PDB file of C-alpha atoms and ligand atoms in Angstrom:
ATOM      1  CA  MET Y   1     -83.940 117.952  39.525  1.00  0.00           C
ATOM      2  CA  LYS Y   2     -86.696 118.295  37.013  1.00  0.00           C
ATOM      3  CA  ILE Y   3     -85.934 117.920  33.337  1.00  0.00           C
ATOM      4  CA  ASN Y   4     -88.417 118.303  30.581  1.00  0.00           C
ATOM      5  CA  CYS Y   5     -88.121 116.947  27.105  1.00  0.00           C
ATOM      6  CA  ASP Y   6     -87.675 119.738  24.559  1.00  0.00           C
ATOM      7  CA  LEU Y   7     -89.981 117.963  22.166  1.00  0.00           C
ATOM      8  CA  CYS Y   8     -92.849 116.498  24.084  1.00  0.00           C
ATOM      9  CA  GLY Y   9     -92.385 118.371  27.366  1.00  0.00           C
ATOM     10  CA  LYS Y  10     -92.553 115.181  29.382  1.00  0.00           C
ATOM     11  CA  THR Y  11     -90.699 115.159  32.720  1.00  0.00           C
ATOM     12  CA  MET Y  12     -88.159 112.395  33.029  1.00  0.00           C
ATOM     13  CA  GLU Y  13     -85.155 111.184  34.943  1.00  0.00           C
ATOM     14  CA  SER Y  14     -82.707 110.509  32.159  1.00  0.00           C
ATOM     15  CA  LEU Y  15     -82.585 112.353  28.904  1.00  0.00           C
ATOM     16  CA  ALA Y  16     -80.560 112.359  25.760  1.00  0.00           C
ATOM     17  CA  LYS Y  17     -78.954 115.078  23.738  1.00  0.00           C
ATOM     18  CA  ALA Y  18     -80.052 114.624  20.197  1.00  0.00           C
ATOM     19  CA  ILE Y  19     -79.862 116.531  16.953  1.00  0.00           C
ATOM     20  CA  ILE Y  20     -83.294 116.649  15.450  1.00  0.00           C
ATOM     21  CA  GLU Y  21     -83.682 118.399  12.151  1.00  0.00           C
ATOM     22  CA  GLY Y  22     -80.432 120.265  12.709  1.00  0.00           C
ATOM     23  CA  VAL Y  23     -81.250 121.489  16.189  1.00  0.00           C
ATOM     24  CA  GLN Y  24     -79.592 120.190  19.331  1.00  0.00           C
ATOM     25  CA  LEU Y  25     -82.216 119.325  21.873  1.00  0.00           C
ATOM     26  CA  ASP Y  26     -82.511 117.704  25.261  1.00  0.00           C
ATOM     27  CA  VAL Y  27     -85.097 115.080  24.663  1.00  0.00           C
ATOM     28  CA  CYS Y  28     -86.507 112.016  26.356  1.00  0.00           C
ATOM     29  CA  THR Y  29     -85.400 108.630  25.132  1.00  0.00           C
ATOM     30  CA  GLU Y  30     -88.716 108.284  23.370  1.00  0.00           C
ATOM     31  CA  CYS Y  31     -88.209 111.403  21.253  1.00  0.00           C
ATOM     32  CA  ALA Y  32     -84.502 110.700  20.758  1.00  0.00           C
ATOM     33  CA  LYS Y  33     -85.492 107.973  18.332  1.00  0.00           C
ATOM     34  CA  PHE Y  34     -86.482 110.617  15.823  1.00  0.00           C
ATOM     35  CA  GLY Y  35     -83.095 112.297  15.760  1.00  0.00           C
ATOM     36  CA  LYS Y  36     -79.404 111.638  15.862  1.00  0.00           C
ATOM     37  CA  VAL Y  37     -78.358 111.039  19.442  1.00  0.00           C
ATOM     38  CA  ILE Y  38     -75.065 112.697  20.319  1.00  0.00           C
ATOM     39  CA  ALA Y  39     -74.943 112.086  24.049  1.00  0.00           C
ATOM     40  CA  ILE Y  40     -76.847 110.202  26.643  1.00  0.00           C
ATOM     41  CA  LYS Y  41     -76.871 111.465  30.186  1.00  0.00           C
ATOM     42  CA  ARG Y  42     -76.512 107.982  31.537  1.00  0.00           C
ATOM     43  CA  PRO Y  43     -72.941 106.960  32.385  1.00  0.00           C
ATOM     44  CA  SER Y  44     -73.730 103.245  32.506  1.00  0.00           C
ATOM     45  CA  ALA Y  45     -74.615 103.226  28.818  1.00  0.00           C
ATOM     46  CA  LYS Y  46     -71.361 104.952  27.947  1.00  0.00           C
ATOM     47  CA  GLU Y  47     -69.340 102.435  29.896  1.00  0.00           C
ATOM     48  CA  GLN Y  48     -71.023  99.543  28.188  1.00  0.00           C
ATOM     49  CA  VAL Y  49     -70.093 100.891  24.790  1.00  0.00           C
ATOM     50  CA  LYS Y  50     -66.503 101.161  25.957  1.00  0.00           C
ATOM     51  CA  GLN Y  51     -66.522  97.554  27.122  1.00  0.00           C
ATOM     52  CA  ILE Y  52     -67.834  96.325  23.822  1.00  0.00           C
ATOM     53  CA  ALA Y  53     -65.024  98.110  22.016  1.00  0.00           C
ATOM     54  CA  LYS Y  54     -62.561  96.359  24.285  1.00  0.00           C
ATOM     55  CA  GLN Y  55     -64.038  92.983  23.436  1.00  0.00           C
ATOM     56  CA  GLN Y  56     -63.232  93.574  19.801  1.00  0.00           C
ATOM     57  CA  GLU Y  57     -59.519  93.145  20.260  1.00  0.00           C
ATOM     58  CA  ARG Y  58     -58.540  90.334  17.976  1.00  0.00           C
ATOM     59  CA  GLU Y  59     -58.203  86.796  19.156  1.00  0.00           C
ATOM     60  CA  GLU Y  60     -54.830  85.755  20.364  1.00  0.00           C
ATOM     61  CA  LYS Y  61     -53.498  82.267  20.456  1.00  0.00           C
ATOM     62  CA  ILE Y  62     -50.601  81.676  22.758  1.00  0.00           C
ATOM     63  CA  GLU Y  63     -48.607  78.470  22.694  1.00  0.00           C
ATOM     64  CA  LEU Y  64     -46.745  77.639  25.852  1.00  0.00           C
ATOM     65  CA  LEU Y  65     -44.595  74.729  26.896  1.00  0.00           C
ATOM     66  CA  VAL Y  66     -45.991  72.785  29.814  1.00  0.00           C
ATOM     67  CA  GLU Y  67     -43.967  73.351  32.945  1.00  0.00           C
ATOM     68  CA  ASN Y  68     -42.809  69.775  33.450  1.00  0.00           C
ATOM     69  CA  TYR Y  69     -41.907  69.071  29.841  1.00  0.00           C
ATOM     70  CA  ALA Y  70     -38.465  67.733  30.851  1.00  0.00           C
ATOM     71  CA  GLU Y  71     -40.003  65.135  33.110  1.00  0.00           C
ATOM     72  CA  ILE Y  72     -42.605  64.111  30.533  1.00  0.00           C
ATOM     73  CA  ILE Y  73     -40.030  63.621  27.787  1.00  0.00           C
ATOM     74  CA  LYS Y  74     -37.610  61.690  29.968  1.00  0.00           C
ATOM     75  CA  LYS Y  75     -40.312  59.411  31.330  1.00  0.00           C
ATOM     76  CA  LYS Y  76     -41.703  58.646  27.896  1.00  0.00           C
ATOM     77  CA  ARG Y  77     -38.272  58.028  26.377  1.00  0.00           C
ATOM     78  CA  GLU Y  78     -37.415  55.600  29.138  1.00  0.00           C
ATOM     79  CA  GLU Y  79     -40.752  53.887  28.693  1.00  0.00           C
ATOM     80  CA  ILE Y  80     -39.913  53.276  25.061  1.00  0.00           C
ATOM     81  CA  GLY Y  81     -36.536  51.966  26.189  1.00  0.00           C
ATOM     82  CA  LEU Y  82     -34.244  54.282  24.263  1.00  0.00           C
ATOM     83  CA  THR Y  83     -31.123  55.964  25.556  1.00  0.00           C
ATOM     84  CA  GLN Y  84     -30.792  59.691  25.036  1.00  0.00           C
ATOM     85  CA  LYS Y  85     -28.358  58.985  22.215  1.00  0.00           C
ATOM     86  CA  GLU Y  86     -30.603  56.469  20.482  1.00  0.00           C
ATOM     87  CA  PHE Y  87     -33.551  58.765  20.816  1.00  0.00           C
ATOM     88  CA  ALA Y  88     -31.562  61.741  19.523  1.00  0.00           C
ATOM     89  CA  ASN Y  89     -30.461  59.735  16.488  1.00  0.00           C
ATOM     90  CA  ARG Y  90     -33.998  58.649  15.796  1.00  0.00           C
ATOM     91  CA  ILE Y  91     -35.299  62.201  15.599  1.00  0.00           C
ATOM     92  CA  ASN Y  92     -32.180  63.696  14.018  1.00  0.00           C
ATOM     93  CA  GLU Y  93     -31.222  65.814  16.966  1.00  0.00           C
ATOM     94  CA  LYS Y  94     -27.996  66.060  18.904  1.00  0.00           C
ATOM     95  CA  GLU Y  95     -27.633  63.939  22.006  1.00  0.00           C
ATOM     96  CA  SER Y  96     -26.695  67.072  23.953  1.00  0.00           C
ATOM     97  CA  THR Y  97     -29.939  68.721  22.871  1.00  0.00           C
ATOM     98  CA  ILE Y  98     -31.993  65.874  24.302  1.00  0.00           C
ATOM     99  CA  HIS Y  99     -29.863  65.852  27.430  1.00  0.00           C
ATOM    100  CA  ASN Y 100     -30.335  69.570  27.975  1.00  0.00           C
ATOM    101  CA  ILE Y 101     -34.059  69.374  27.377  1.00  0.00           C
ATOM    102  CA  GLU Y 102     -34.468  66.477  29.783  1.00  0.00           C
ATOM    103  CA  THR Y 103     -32.559  68.290  32.494  1.00  0.00           C
ATOM    104  CA  GLY Y 104     -34.594  71.413  31.926  1.00  0.00           C
ATOM    105  CA  ALA Y 105     -31.517  73.374  30.879  1.00  0.00           C
ATOM    106  CA  LEU Y 106     -32.958  74.015  27.446  1.00  0.00           C
ATOM    107  CA  ASP Y 107     -36.499  74.935  26.526  1.00  0.00           C
ATOM    108  CA  PRO Y 108     -37.108  73.179  23.241  1.00  0.00           C
ATOM    109  CA  PRO Y 109     -38.175  75.599  20.511  1.00  0.00           C
ATOM    110  CA  LEU Y 110     -41.822  75.141  19.552  1.00  0.00           C
ATOM    111  CA  ASN Y 111     -41.054  73.270  16.342  1.00  0.00           C
ATOM    112  CA  LEU Y 112     -38.909  70.764  18.218  1.00  0.00           C
ATOM    113  CA  ALA Y 113     -41.491  70.479  20.981  1.00  0.00           C
ATOM    114  CA  LYS Y 114     -44.099  69.658  18.346  1.00  0.00           C
ATOM    115  CA  LYS Y 115     -41.803  67.077  16.830  1.00  0.00           C
ATOM    116  CA  LEU Y 116     -41.326  65.477  20.244  1.00  0.00           C
ATOM    117  CA  GLU Y 117     -45.077  65.512  20.776  1.00  0.00           C
ATOM    118  CA  ASN Y 118     -45.621  63.631  17.540  1.00  0.00           C
ATOM    119  CA  VAL Y 119     -42.799  61.140  17.972  1.00  0.00           C
ATOM    120  CA  LEU Y 120     -43.513  60.343  21.608  1.00  0.00           C
ATOM    121  CA  GLY Y 121     -47.261  60.813  21.574  1.00  0.00           C
ATOM    122  CA  ILE Y 122     -47.179  63.241  24.466  1.00  0.00           C
ATOM    123  CA  LYS Y 123     -48.505  66.689  25.134  1.00  0.00           C
ATOM    124  CA  LEU Y 124     -45.923  69.424  25.602  1.00  0.00           C
ATOM    125  CA  ILE Y 125     -47.669  72.505  24.323  1.00  0.00           C
ATOM    126  CA  GLU Y 126     -50.729  74.124  25.726  1.00  0.00           C
ATOM    127  CA  GLU Y 127     -52.691  76.561  23.652  1.00  0.00           C
ATOM    128  CA  TYR Y 128     -54.295  79.476  25.321  1.00  0.00           C
ATOM    129  CA  GLU Y 129     -56.944  81.121  23.282  1.00  0.00           C
ATOM    130  CA  GLU Y 130     -58.321  84.486  24.154  1.00  0.00           C
ATOM    131  CA  SER Y 131     -61.674  84.587  22.537  1.00  0.00           C
ATOM    132  CA  HIS Y 132     -63.593  87.808  22.776  1.00  0.00           C
ATOM    133  CA  GLU Y 133     -66.636  86.645  20.870  1.00  0.00           C
ATOM    134  CA  THR Y 134     -65.771  89.107  18.148  1.00  0.00           C
ATOM    135  CA  SER Y 135     -68.806  88.472  15.979  1.00  0.00           C
ATOM    136  CA  LYS Y 136     -71.130  89.251  18.858  1.00  0.00           C
ATOM    137  CA  GLY Y 137     -69.185  92.357  19.782  1.00  0.00           C
ATOM    138  CA  ARG Y 138     -69.206  93.616  16.242  1.00  0.00           C
ATOM    139  CA  ARG Y 139     -72.935  93.260  15.984  1.00  0.00           C
ATOM    140  CA  ILE Y 140     -73.621  95.163  19.184  1.00  0.00           C
ATOM    141  CA  ASN Y 141     -71.099  97.813  18.290  1.00  0.00           C
ATOM    142  CA  GLY Y 142     -72.874  98.286  14.979  1.00  0.00           C
ATOM    143  CA  PHE Y 143     -75.897  99.571  16.833  1.00  0.00           C
ATOM    144  CA  THR Y 144     -76.364 103.293  16.942  1.00  0.00           C
ATOM    145  CA  LEU Y 145     -76.944 104.820  20.322  1.00  0.00           C
ATOM    146  CA  GLY Y 146     -80.551 105.220  19.290  1.00  0.00           C
ATOM    147  CA  ASP Y 147     -80.808 101.490  18.818  1.00  0.00           C
ATOM    148  CA  PHE Y 148     -79.241 101.059  22.191  1.00  0.00           C
ATOM    149  CA  ILE Y 149     -81.987 103.077  23.785  1.00  0.00           C
ATOM    150  CA  ASN Y 150     -84.556 100.968  22.006  1.00  0.00           C
ATOM    151  CA  VAL Y 151     -82.977  97.805  23.315  1.00  0.00           C
ATOM    152  CA  LYS Y 152     -82.850  99.107  26.852  1.00  0.00           C
ATOM    153  CA  LYS Y 153     -86.463 100.214  26.838  1.00  0.00           C
TER     154      LYS Y 153
HETATM  155 ZN1  LIG I   1     -89.980 113.593  24.548  1.00  0.00          ZN
END
């Protein structure tokens, strides 16, 4: 298929729809720079823009208990040489709470898990951060499609 640029008449493989001085034209990427590009007949470029938008989703930080928290707590408590009751008293929790946590019957709420981390010097919470490099994404997304063509050239 042969396509000619409405402005310069050059034959090319991919062309852009652009509004130049109020008129919608099919132009080559070279001429598109002079107008407002409204569509690019190049699906890959479109997809990339979509991906960038996706990357802009805000960062999420997820805190999760490690799977073997019960084991870690029990082991550490025994290392220190405290009974469940003594340990519970020391951190102002109920003995049953400690018992249930150590048997895995109770997932400690995050604030208690953090307390246990501090008191015992262990790691119970893992943070998962989903970074989308937002600053980078924002910058690229700020480009106009015309800029995009320039970059690709
Ligand atoms: Zn042209």
